JSON list of C-alpha atoms and ligand atoms in Angstrom, two decimals:
[
{"chain": "A", "resi": 1, "resn": "UNK", "atom": "CA", "xyz": [106.28, 115.31, 96.41]},
{"chain": "A", "resi": 2, "resn": "UNK", "atom": "CA", "xyz": [103.59, 117.08, 94.43]},
{"chain": "A", "resi": 3, "resn": "UNK", "atom": "CA", "xyz": [104.30, 116.35, 90.76]},
{"chain": "A", "resi": 4, "resn": "UNK", "atom": "CA", "xyz": [103.19, 113.35, 88.74]},
{"chain": "A", "resi": 5, "resn": "UNK", "atom": "CA", "xyz": [106.71, 112.94, 87.42]},
{"chain": "A", "resi": 6, "resn": "UNK", "atom": "CA", "xyz": [108.73, 109.93, 88.50]},
{"chain": "A", "resi": 7, "resn": "UNK", "atom": "CA", "xyz": [110.56, 110.55, 91.78]},
{"chain": "A", "resi": 8, "resn": "UNK", "atom": "CA", "xyz": [114.32, 111.08, 91.76]},
{"chain": "A", "resi": 9, "resn": "UNK", "atom": "CA", "xyz": [116.15, 108.15, 90.18]},
{"chain": "A", "resi": 10, "resn": "UNK", "atom": "CA", "xyz": [116.65, 105.16, 92.42]},
{"chain": "A", "resi": 11, "resn": "UNK", "atom": "CA", "xyz": [120.41, 105.12, 92.86]},
{"chain": "A", "resi": 12, "resn": "UNK", "atom": "CA", "xyz": [120.37, 102.03, 95.07]},
{"chain": "A", "resi": 13, "resn": "UNK", "atom": "CA", "xyz": [121.70, 99.21, 92.91]},
{"chain": "A", "resi": 14, "resn": "UNK", "atom": "CA", "xyz": [121.12, 96.21, 95.18]},
{"chain": "A", "resi": 15, "resn": "UNK", "atom": "CA", "xyz": [118.33, 93.74, 94.44]},
{"chain": "A", "resi": 16, "resn": "UNK", "atom": "CA", "xyz": [115.07, 95.42, 95.49]},
{"chain": "A", "resi": 17, "resn": "UNK", "atom": "CA", "xyz": [113.48, 94.08, 98.66]},
{"chain": "A", "resi": 18, "resn": "UNK", "atom": "CA", "xyz": [110.48, 96.45, 98.61]},
{"chain": "A", "resi": 19, "resn": "UNK", "atom": "CA", "xyz": [108.18, 96.81, 95.64]},
{"chain": "A", "resi": 20, "resn": "UNK", "atom": "CA", "xyz": [106.22, 100.04, 95.28]},
{"chain": "A", "resi": 21, "resn": "UNK", "atom": "CA", "xyz": [103.37, 99.73, 92.81]},
{"chain": "A", "resi": 22, "resn": "UNK", "atom": "CA", "xyz": [100.40, 101.88, 91.90]},
{"chain": "A", "resi": 23, "resn": "UNK", "atom": "CA", "xyz": [97.50, 101.81, 89.51]},
{"chain": "A", "resi": 24, "resn": "UNK", "atom": "CA", "xyz": [98.23, 104.99, 87.59]},
{"chain": "A", "resi": 25, "resn": "UNK", "atom": "CA", "xyz": [100.84, 107.68, 86.99]},
{"chain": "A", "resi": 26, "resn": "UNK", "atom": "CA", "xyz": [98.43, 110.04, 88.71]},
{"chain": "A", "resi": 27, "resn": "UNK", "atom": "CA", "xyz": [99.17, 108.15, 91.96]},
{"chain": "A", "resi": 28, "resn": "UNK", "atom": "CA", "xyz": [102.85, 109.10, 91.83]},
{"chain": "A", "resi": 29, "resn": "UNK", "atom": "CA", "xyz": [102.28, 112.44, 93.53]},
{"chain": "A", "resi": 30, "resn": "UNK", "atom": "CA", "xyz": [101.38, 110.44, 96.63]},
{"chain": "A", "resi": 31, "resn": "UNK", "atom": "CA", "xyz": [103.41, 107.24, 96.23]},
{"chain": "A", "resi": 32, "resn": "UNK", "atom": "CA", "xyz": [106.66, 109.09, 95.53]},
{"chain": "A", "resi": 33, "resn": "UNK", "atom": "CA", "xyz": [106.86, 109.81, 99.27]},
{"chain": "A", "resi": 34, "resn": "UNK", "atom": "CA", "xyz": [107.28, 106.09, 99.99]},
{"chain": "A", "resi": 35, "resn": "UNK", "atom": "CA", "xyz": [110.18, 105.92, 97.54]},
{"chain": "A", "resi": 36, "resn": "UNK", "atom": "CA", "xyz": [111.75, 108.99, 99.09]},
{"chain": "A", "resi": 37, "resn": "UNK", "atom": "CA", "xyz": [111.76, 107.51, 102.57]},
{"chain": "A", "resi": 38, "resn": "UNK", "atom": "CA", "xyz": [113.13, 104.14, 101.40]},
{"chain": "A", "resi": 39, "resn": "UNK", "atom": "CA", "xyz": [115.91, 105.99, 99.58]},
{"chain": "A", "resi": 40, "resn": "UNK", "atom": "CA", "xyz": [116.62, 107.96, 102.75]},
{"chain": "A", "resi": 41, "resn": "UNK", "atom": "CA", "xyz": [116.86, 104.67, 104.66]},
{"chain": "A", "resi": 42, "resn": "UNK", "atom": "CA", "xyz": [119.05, 103.10, 101.91]},
{"chain": "A", "resi": 43, "resn": "UNK", "atom": "CA", "xyz": [116.57, 100.27, 101.37]},
{"chain": "A", "resi": 44, "resn": "UNK", "atom": "CA", "xyz": [116.68, 98.81, 97.85]},
{"chain": "A", "resi": 45, "resn": "UNK", "atom": "CA", "xyz": [113.29, 99.21, 96.20]},
{"chain": "A", "resi": 46, "resn": "UNK", "atom": "CA", "xyz": [111.64, 99.09, 92.82]},
{"chain": "A", "resi": 47, "resn": "UNK", "atom": "CA", "xyz": [108.80, 101.33, 91.71]},
{"chain": "A", "resi": 48, "resn": "UNK", "atom": "CA", "xyz": [106.41, 100.86, 88.80]},
{"chain": "A", "resi": 49, "resn": "UNK", "atom": "CA", "xyz": [102.84, 101.01, 87.54]},
{"chain": "A", "resi": 50, "resn": "UNK", "atom": "CA", "xyz": [100.64, 97.94, 87.79]},
{"chain": "A", "resi": 51, "resn": "UNK", "atom": "CA", "xyz": [96.97, 98.47, 87.05]},
{"chain": "A", "resi": 52, "resn": "UNK", "atom": "CA", "xyz": [94.53, 95.81, 88.23]},
{"chain": "A", "resi": 53, "resn": "UNK", "atom": "CA", "xyz": [92.00, 96.91, 85.63]},
{"chain": "A", "resi": 54, "resn": "UNK", "atom": "CA", "xyz": [94.11, 98.05, 82.68]},
{"chain": "A", "resi": 55, "resn": "UNK", "atom": "CA", "xyz": [97.02, 95.56, 82.99]},
{"chain": "A", "resi": 56, "resn": "UNK", "atom": "CA", "xyz": [95.51, 92.67, 84.96]},
{"chain": "A", "resi": 57, "resn": "UNK", "atom": "CA", "xyz": [97.92, 90.03, 83.61]},
{"chain": "A", "resi": 58, "resn": "UNK", "atom": "CA", "xyz": [100.90, 92.23, 84.54]},
{"chain": "A", "resi": 59, "resn": "UNK", "atom": "CA", "xyz": [99.46, 92.45, 88.06]},
{"chain": "A", "resi": 60, "resn": "UNK", "atom": "CA", "xyz": [99.30, 88.65, 88.37]},
{"chain": "A", "resi": 61, "resn": "UNK", "atom": "CA", "xyz": [102.80, 88.25, 86.97]},
{"chain": "A", "resi": 62, "resn": "UNK", "atom": "CA", "xyz": [104.13, 90.92, 89.34]},
{"chain": "A", "resi": 63, "resn": "UNK", "atom": "CA", "xyz": [102.57, 89.33, 92.42]},
{"chain": "A", "resi": 64, "resn": "UNK", "atom": "CA", "xyz": [103.43, 85.74, 91.50]},
{"chain": "A", "resi": 65, "resn": "UNK", "atom": "CA", "xyz": [107.07, 86.57, 90.80]},
{"chain": "A", "resi": 66, "resn": "UNK", "atom": "CA", "xyz": [107.54, 88.90, 93.78]},
{"chain": "A", "resi": 67, "resn": "UNK", "atom": "CA", "xyz": [108.98, 86.45, 96.29]},
{"chain": "A", "resi": 68, "resn": "UNK", "atom": "CA", "xyz": [111.38, 84.74, 93.92]},
{"chain": "A", "resi": 69, "resn": "UNK", "atom": "CA", "xyz": [112.60, 88.12, 92.65]},
{"chain": "A", "resi": 70, "resn": "UNK", "atom": "CA", "xyz": [113.63, 88.93, 96.21]},
{"chain": "A", "resi": 71, "resn": "UNK", "atom": "CA", "xyz": [110.86, 91.26, 97.33]},
{"chain": "A", "resi": 72, "resn": "UNK", "atom": "CA", "xyz": [110.02, 91.04, 101.04]},
{"chain": "A", "resi": 73, "resn": "UNK", "atom": "CA", "xyz": [107.24, 93.65, 101.24]},
{"chain": "A", "resi": 74, "resn": "UNK", "atom": "CA", "xyz": [104.97, 95.23, 98.63]},
{"chain": "A", "resi": 75, "resn": "UNK", "atom": "CA", "xyz": [103.54, 98.73, 99.02]},
{"chain": "A", "resi": 76, "resn": "UNK", "atom": "CA", "xyz": [100.53, 99.08, 96.72]},
{"chain": "A", "resi": 77, "resn": "UNK", "atom": "CA", "xyz": [98.66, 102.33, 96.16]},
{"chain": "A", "resi": 78, "resn": "UNK", "atom": "CA", "xyz": [95.40, 102.92, 94.41]},
{"chain": "A", "resi": 79, "resn": "UNK", "atom": "CA", "xyz": [92.48, 105.29, 94.23]},
{"chain": "A", "resi": 80, "resn": "UNK", "atom": "CA", "xyz": [88.82, 104.84, 93.39]},
{"chain": "A", "resi": 81, "resn": "UNK", "atom": "CA", "xyz": [87.92, 101.15, 93.09]},
{"chain": "A", "resi": 82, "resn": "UNK", "atom": "CA", "xyz": [91.33, 100.30, 94.50]},
{"chain": "A", "resi": 83, "resn": "UNK", "atom": "CA", "xyz": [91.62, 96.60, 93.80]},
{"chain": "A", "resi": 84, "resn": "UNK", "atom": "CA", "xyz": [95.41, 96.50, 93.38]},
{"chain": "A", "resi": 85, "resn": "UNK", "atom": "CA", "xyz": [96.54, 95.80, 96.98]},
{"chain": "A", "resi": 86, "resn": "UNK", "atom": "CA", "xyz": [93.86, 93.17, 97.60]},
{"chain": "A", "resi": 87, "resn": "UNK", "atom": "CA", "xyz": [94.40, 91.34, 94.33]},
{"chain": "A", "resi": 88, "resn": "UNK", "atom": "CA", "xyz": [98.19, 91.40, 94.70]},
{"chain": "A", "resi": 89, "resn": "UNK", "atom": "CA", "xyz": [97.73, 90.00, 98.21]},
{"chain": "A", "resi": 90, "resn": "UNK", "atom": "CA", "xyz": [95.66, 87.20, 96.67]},
{"chain": "A", "resi": 91, "resn": "UNK", "atom": "CA", "xyz": [98.56, 86.14, 94.45]},
{"chain": "A", "resi": 92, "resn": "UNK", "atom": "CA", "xyz": [101.42, 86.30, 96.98]},
{"chain": "A", "resi": 93, "resn": "UNK", "atom": "CA", "xyz": [102.01, 85.55, 100.65]},
{"chain": "A", "resi": 94, "resn": "UNK", "atom": "CA", "xyz": [104.53, 88.34, 101.22]},
{"chain": "A", "resi": 95, "resn": "UNK", "atom": "CA", "xyz": [103.05, 91.25, 103.19]},
{"chain": "A", "resi": 96, "resn": "UNK", "atom": "CA", "xyz": [101.12, 93.84, 101.20]},
{"chain": "A", "resi": 97, "resn": "UNK", "atom": "CA", "xyz": [100.73, 97.36, 102.58]},
{"chain": "A", "resi": 98, "resn": "UNK", "atom": "CA", "xyz": [97.89, 99.30, 100.98]},
{"chain": "A", "resi": 99, "resn": "UNK", "atom": "CA", "xyz": [97.88, 103.05, 100.46]},
{"chain": "A", "resi": 100, "resn": "UNK", "atom": "CA", "xyz": [94.39, 104.37, 99.71]},
{"chain": "A", "resi": 101, "resn": "UNK", "atom": "CA", "xyz": [94.67, 107.41, 97.45]},
{"chain": "A", "resi": 102, "resn": "UNK", "atom": "CA", "xyz": [92.33, 110.34, 97.42]},
{"chain": "A", "resi": 103, "resn": "UNK", "atom": "CA", "xyz": [91.85, 110.46, 93.67]},
{"chain": "A", "resi": 104, "resn": "UNK", "atom": "CA", "xyz": [88.07, 110.69, 93.45]},
{"chain": "A", "resi": 105, "resn": "UNK", "atom": "CA", "xyz": [86.80, 114.14, 94.26]},
{"chain": "A", "resi": 106, "resn": "UNK", "atom": "CA", "xyz": [83.33, 112.84, 95.14]},
{"chain": "A", "resi": 107, "resn": "UNK", "atom": "CA", "xyz": [84.31, 110.30, 97.83]},
{"chain": "A", "resi": 108, "resn": "UNK", "atom": "CA", "xyz": [87.83, 111.53, 98.67]},
{"chain": "A", "resi": 109, "resn": "UNK", "atom": "CA", "xyz": [89.49, 108.18, 99.19]},
{"chain": "A", "resi": 110, "resn": "UNK", "atom": "CA", "xyz": [86.84, 106.61, 101.42]},
{"chain": "A", "resi": 111, "resn": "UNK", "atom": "CA", "xyz": [86.04, 104.19, 98.58]},
{"chain": "A", "resi": 112, "resn": "UNK", "atom": "CA", "xyz": [89.69, 103.15, 98.39]},
{"chain": "A", "resi": 113, "resn": "UNK", "atom": "CA", "xyz": [90.29, 102.81, 102.10]},
{"chain": "A", "resi": 114, "resn": "UNK", "atom": "CA", "xyz": [87.26, 100.56, 102.50]},
{"chain": "A", "resi": 115, "resn": "UNK", "atom": "CA", "xyz": [88.24, 98.35, 99.57]},
{"chain": "A", "resi": 116, "resn": "UNK", "atom": "CA", "xyz": [91.63, 97.75, 101.25]},
{"chain": "A", "resi": 117, "resn": "UNK", "atom": "CA", "xyz": [90.33, 97.34, 104.80]},
{"chain": "A", "resi": 118, "resn": "UNK", "atom": "CA", "xyz": [87.51, 94.95, 104.02]},
{"chain": "A", "resi": 119, "resn": "UNK", "atom": "CA", "xyz": [89.62, 91.99, 102.94]},
{"chain": "A", "resi": 120, "resn": "UNK", "atom": "CA", "xyz": [88.42, 88.47, 103.65]},
{"chain": "A", "resi": 121, "resn": "UNK", "atom": "CA", "xyz": [89.91, 86.32, 106.42]},
{"chain": "A", "resi": 122, "resn": "UNK", "atom": "CA", "xyz": [93.27, 84.91, 105.36]},
{"chain": "A", "resi": 123, "resn": "UNK", "atom": "CA", "xyz": [94.16, 87.57, 102.79]},
{"chain": "A", "resi": 124, "resn": "UNK", "atom": "CA", "xyz": [94.90, 90.78, 104.70]},
{"chain": "A", "resi": 125, "resn": "UNK", "atom": "CA", "xyz": [96.12, 94.11, 103.38]},
{"chain": "A", "resi": 126, "resn": "UNK", "atom": "CA", "xyz": [97.92, 96.24, 106.00]},
{"chain": "A", "resi": 127, "resn": "UNK", "atom": "CA", "xyz": [96.13, 99.48, 105.25]},
{"chain": "A", "resi": 128, "resn": "UNK", "atom": "CA", "xyz": [97.52, 102.88, 106.19]},
{"chain": "A", "resi": 129, "resn": "UNK", "atom": "CA", "xyz": [95.61, 106.16, 106.22]},
{"chain": "A", "resi": 130, "resn": "UNK", "atom": "CA", "xyz": [94.45, 107.89, 103.03]},
{"chain": "A", "resi": 131, "resn": "UNK", "atom": "CA", "xyz": [97.48, 109.23, 101.12]},
{"chain": "A", "resi": 132, "resn": "UNK", "atom": "CA", "xyz": [99.82, 108.02, 103.89]},
{"chain": "A", "resi": 133, "resn": "UNK", "atom": "CA", "xyz": [102.59, 106.68, 101.66]},
{"chain": "A", "resi": 134, "resn": "UNK", "atom": "CA", "xyz": [105.32, 107.72, 104.08]},
{"chain": "A", "resi": 135, "resn": "UNK", "atom": "CA", "xyz": [103.76, 105.61, 106.81]},
{"chain": "A", "resi": 136, "resn": "UNK", "atom": "CA", "xyz": [103.58, 102.68, 104.39]},
{"chain": "A", "resi": 137, "resn": "UNK", "atom": "CA", "xyz": [107.35, 102.97, 103.93]},
{"chain": "A", "resi": 138, "resn": "UNK", "atom": "CA", "xyz": [107.87, 103.20, 107.70]},
{"chain": "A", "resi": 139, "resn": "UNK", "atom": "CA", "xyz": [105.75, 100.09, 108.21]},
{"chain": "A", "resi": 140, "resn": "UNK", "atom": "CA", "xyz": [107.68, 98.25, 105.49]},
{"chain": "A", "resi": 141, "resn": "UNK", "atom": "CA", "xyz": [110.91, 99.22, 107.25]},
{"chain": "A", "resi": 142, "resn": "UNK", "atom": "CA", "xyz": [109.54, 97.95, 110.56]},
{"chain": "A", "resi": 143, "resn": "UNK", "atom": "CA", "xyz": [108.74, 94.58, 108.97]},
{"chain": "A", "resi": 144, "resn": "UNK", "atom": "CA", "xyz": [112.23, 94.39, 107.47]},
{"chain": "A", "resi": 145, "resn": "UNK", "atom": "CA", "xyz": [113.76, 95.65, 110.73]},
{"chain": "A", "resi": 146, "resn": "UNK", "atom": "CA", "xyz": [112.59, 92.53, 112.56]},
{"chain": "A", "resi": 147, "resn": "UNK", "atom": "CA", "xyz": [115.43, 90.64, 110.91]},
{"chain": "A", "resi": 148, "resn": "UNK", "atom": "CA", "xyz": [117.83, 93.45, 110.03]},
{"chain": "A", "resi": 149, "resn": "UNK", "atom": "CA", "xyz": [119.83, 95.15, 112.77]},
{"chain": "A", "resi": 150, "resn": "UNK", "atom": "CA", "xyz": [120.82, 98.11, 110.58]},
{"chain": "A", "resi": 151, "resn": "UNK", "atom": "CA", "xyz": [117.19, 98.90, 109.84]},
{"chain": "A", "resi": 152, "resn": "UNK", "atom": "CA", "xyz": [116.20, 98.49, 113.49]},
{"chain": "A", "resi": 153, "resn": "UNK", "atom": "CA", "xyz": [118.83, 101.14, 114.25]},
{"chain": "A", "resi": 154, "resn": "UNK", "atom": "CA", "xyz": [117.61, 103.35, 111.39]},
{"chain": "A", "resi": 155, "resn": "UNK", "atom": "CA", "xyz": [114.10, 103.21, 112.86]},
{"chain": "A", "resi": 156, "resn": "UNK", "atom": "CA", "xyz": [115.35, 104.19, 116.33]},
{"chain": "A", "resi": 157, "resn": "UNK", "atom": "CA", "xyz": [117.10, 107.20, 114.83]},
{"chain": "A", "resi": 158, "resn": "UNK", "atom": "CA", "xyz": [114.04, 108.11, 112.76]},
{"chain": "A", "resi": 159, "resn": "UNK", "atom": "CA", "xyz": [111.82, 108.05, 115.86]},
{"chain": "A", "resi": 160, "resn": "UNK", "atom": "CA", "xyz": [114.37, 110.11, 117.70]},
{"chain": "A", "resi": 161, "resn": "UNK", "atom": "CA", "xyz": [114.37, 112.70, 114.92]},
{"chain": "A", "resi": 162, "resn": "UNK", "atom": "CA", "xyz": [110.56, 112.98, 115.20]},
{"chain": "A", "resi": 163, "resn": "UNK", "atom": "CA", "xyz": [110.86, 113.61, 118.92]},
{"chain": "A", "resi": 164, "resn": "UNK", "atom": "CA", "xyz": [113.63, 116.18, 118.41]},
{"chain": "A", "resi": 165, "resn": "UNK", "atom": "CA", "xyz": [111.46, 118.06, 115.93]},
{"chain": "A", "resi": 166, "resn": "UNK", "atom": "CA", "xyz": [108.60, 118.34, 118.42]},
{"chain": "A", "resi": 167, "resn": "UNK", "atom": "CA", "xyz": [111.00, 119.42, 121.17]},
{"chain": "A", "resi": 168, "resn": "UNK", "atom": "CA", "xyz": [112.43, 122.16, 118.94]},
{"chain": "A", "resi": 169, "resn": "UNK", "atom": "CA", "xyz": [108.88, 123.35, 118.23]},
{"chain": "A", "resi": 170, "resn": "UNK", "atom": "CA", "xyz": [108.11, 123.42, 121.94]},
{"chain": "A", "resi": 171, "resn": "UNK", "atom": "CA", "xyz": [111.23, 125.52, 122.54]},
{"chain": "A", "resi": 172, "resn": "UNK", "atom": "CA", "xyz": [110.10, 127.98, 119.87]},
{"chain": "A", "resi": 173, "resn": "UNK", "atom": "CA", "xyz": [106.60, 128.15, 121.35]},
{"chain": "A", "resi": 174, "resn": "UNK", "atom": "CA", "xyz": [108.04, 128.80, 124.80]},
{"chain": "A", "resi": 175, "resn": "UNK", "atom": "CA", "xyz": [109.90, 131.79, 123.37]},
{"chain": "A", "resi": 176, "resn": "UNK", "atom": "CA", "xyz": [106.52, 133.06, 122.14]},
{"chain": "A", "resi": 177, "resn": "UNK", "atom": "CA", "xyz": [104.85, 132.71, 125.50]},
{"chain": "A", "resi": 178, "resn": "UNK", "atom": "CA", "xyz": [103.84, 129.06, 125.84]},
{"chain": "A", "resi": 179, "resn": "UNK", "atom": "CA", "xyz": [104.85, 127.68, 129.20]},
{"chain": "A", "resi": 180, "resn": "UNK", "atom": "CA", "xyz": [104.92, 124.35, 130.95]},
{"chain": "A", "resi": 181, "resn": "UNK", "atom": "CA", "xyz": [106.79, 122.88, 133.87]},
{"chain": "A", "resi": 182, "resn": "UNK", "atom": "CA", "xyz": [107.70, 119.53, 132.30]},
{"chain": "B", "resi": 1, "resn": "RP5", "atom": "C1", "xyz": [92.94, 103.98, 90.05]},
{"chain": "B", "resi": 1, "resn": "RP5", "atom": "O1", "xyz": [92.16, 104.99, 89.48]},
{"chain": "B", "resi": 1, "resn": "RP5", "atom": "C2", "xyz": [94.33, 104.55, 90.13]},
{"chain": "B", "resi": 1, "resn": "RP5", "atom": "O2", "xyz": [95.02, 103.97, 91.20]},
{"chain": "B", "resi": 1, "resn": "RP5", "atom": "C3", "xyz": [94.11, 106.02, 90.33]},
{"chain": "B", "resi": 1, "resn": "RP5", "atom": "O3", "xyz": [94.17, 106.39, 91.69]},
{"chain": "B", "resi": 1, "resn": "RP5", "atom": "C4", "xyz": [92.68, 106.24, 89.83]},
{"chain": "B", "resi": 1, "resn": "RP5", "atom": "C5", "xyz": [92.61, 107.19, 88.68]},
{"chain": "B", "resi": 1, "resn": "RP5", "atom": "O4", "xyz": [93.47, 106.74, 87.66]},
{"chain": "B", "resi": 1, "resn": "RP5", "atom": "P1", "xyz": [93.71, 107.62, 86.36]},
{"chain": "B", "resi": 1, "resn": "RP5", "atom": "O5", "xyz": [92.38, 107.78, 85.70]},
{"chain": "B", "resi": 1, "resn": "RP5", "atom": "O6", "xyz": [94.29, 108.93, 86.83]},
{"chain": "B", "resi": 1, "resn": "RP5", "atom": "O7", "xyz": [94.68, 106.86, 85.51]},
{"chain": "B", "resi": 1, "resn": "RP5", "atom": "O8", "xyz": [92.94, 102.82, 89.28]}
]
């Protein structure tokens, strides 16, 4: 996902259980990957912009209504002074996964990652690596998979596909001269 256009339409019509939010349209080039994986896993999600600085009341409304609207996990991305995940976490008790975005050329996402990691006791943000929106979606699926057998199975298959990919690469490398006796 490299464009700032909205990702492919969400064709999953069930009530969303994951909310993907971000501070700006410019974050979509990263956050779209989370939507893509959730779609692949057939997990109902919603995706929208919520800016902690430009639409602060919308942010409060989003976070305060999240649980009663059916959301079980929120994935929140932001760059620069990335206050969105932390402030959303302050207004809800459902888990918030933060995606720090490398949107500031000078600090390259370090500012964002620190603002998500350094939350006070009692109000955590589960922070993934800079730009790691796919991992945020995997983590959200793991949380949901604790109480959903289908998703637990989906995760097993996903892990298996990762292993198969590495094994195929090893086979190719062996053809080119790599060798091992494992
Ligand atoms: C943050 O500032 C956004 O999350 C984005 O990563 C960054 C830049 O936003 P734009 O100036 O591109 O709207 O709030």
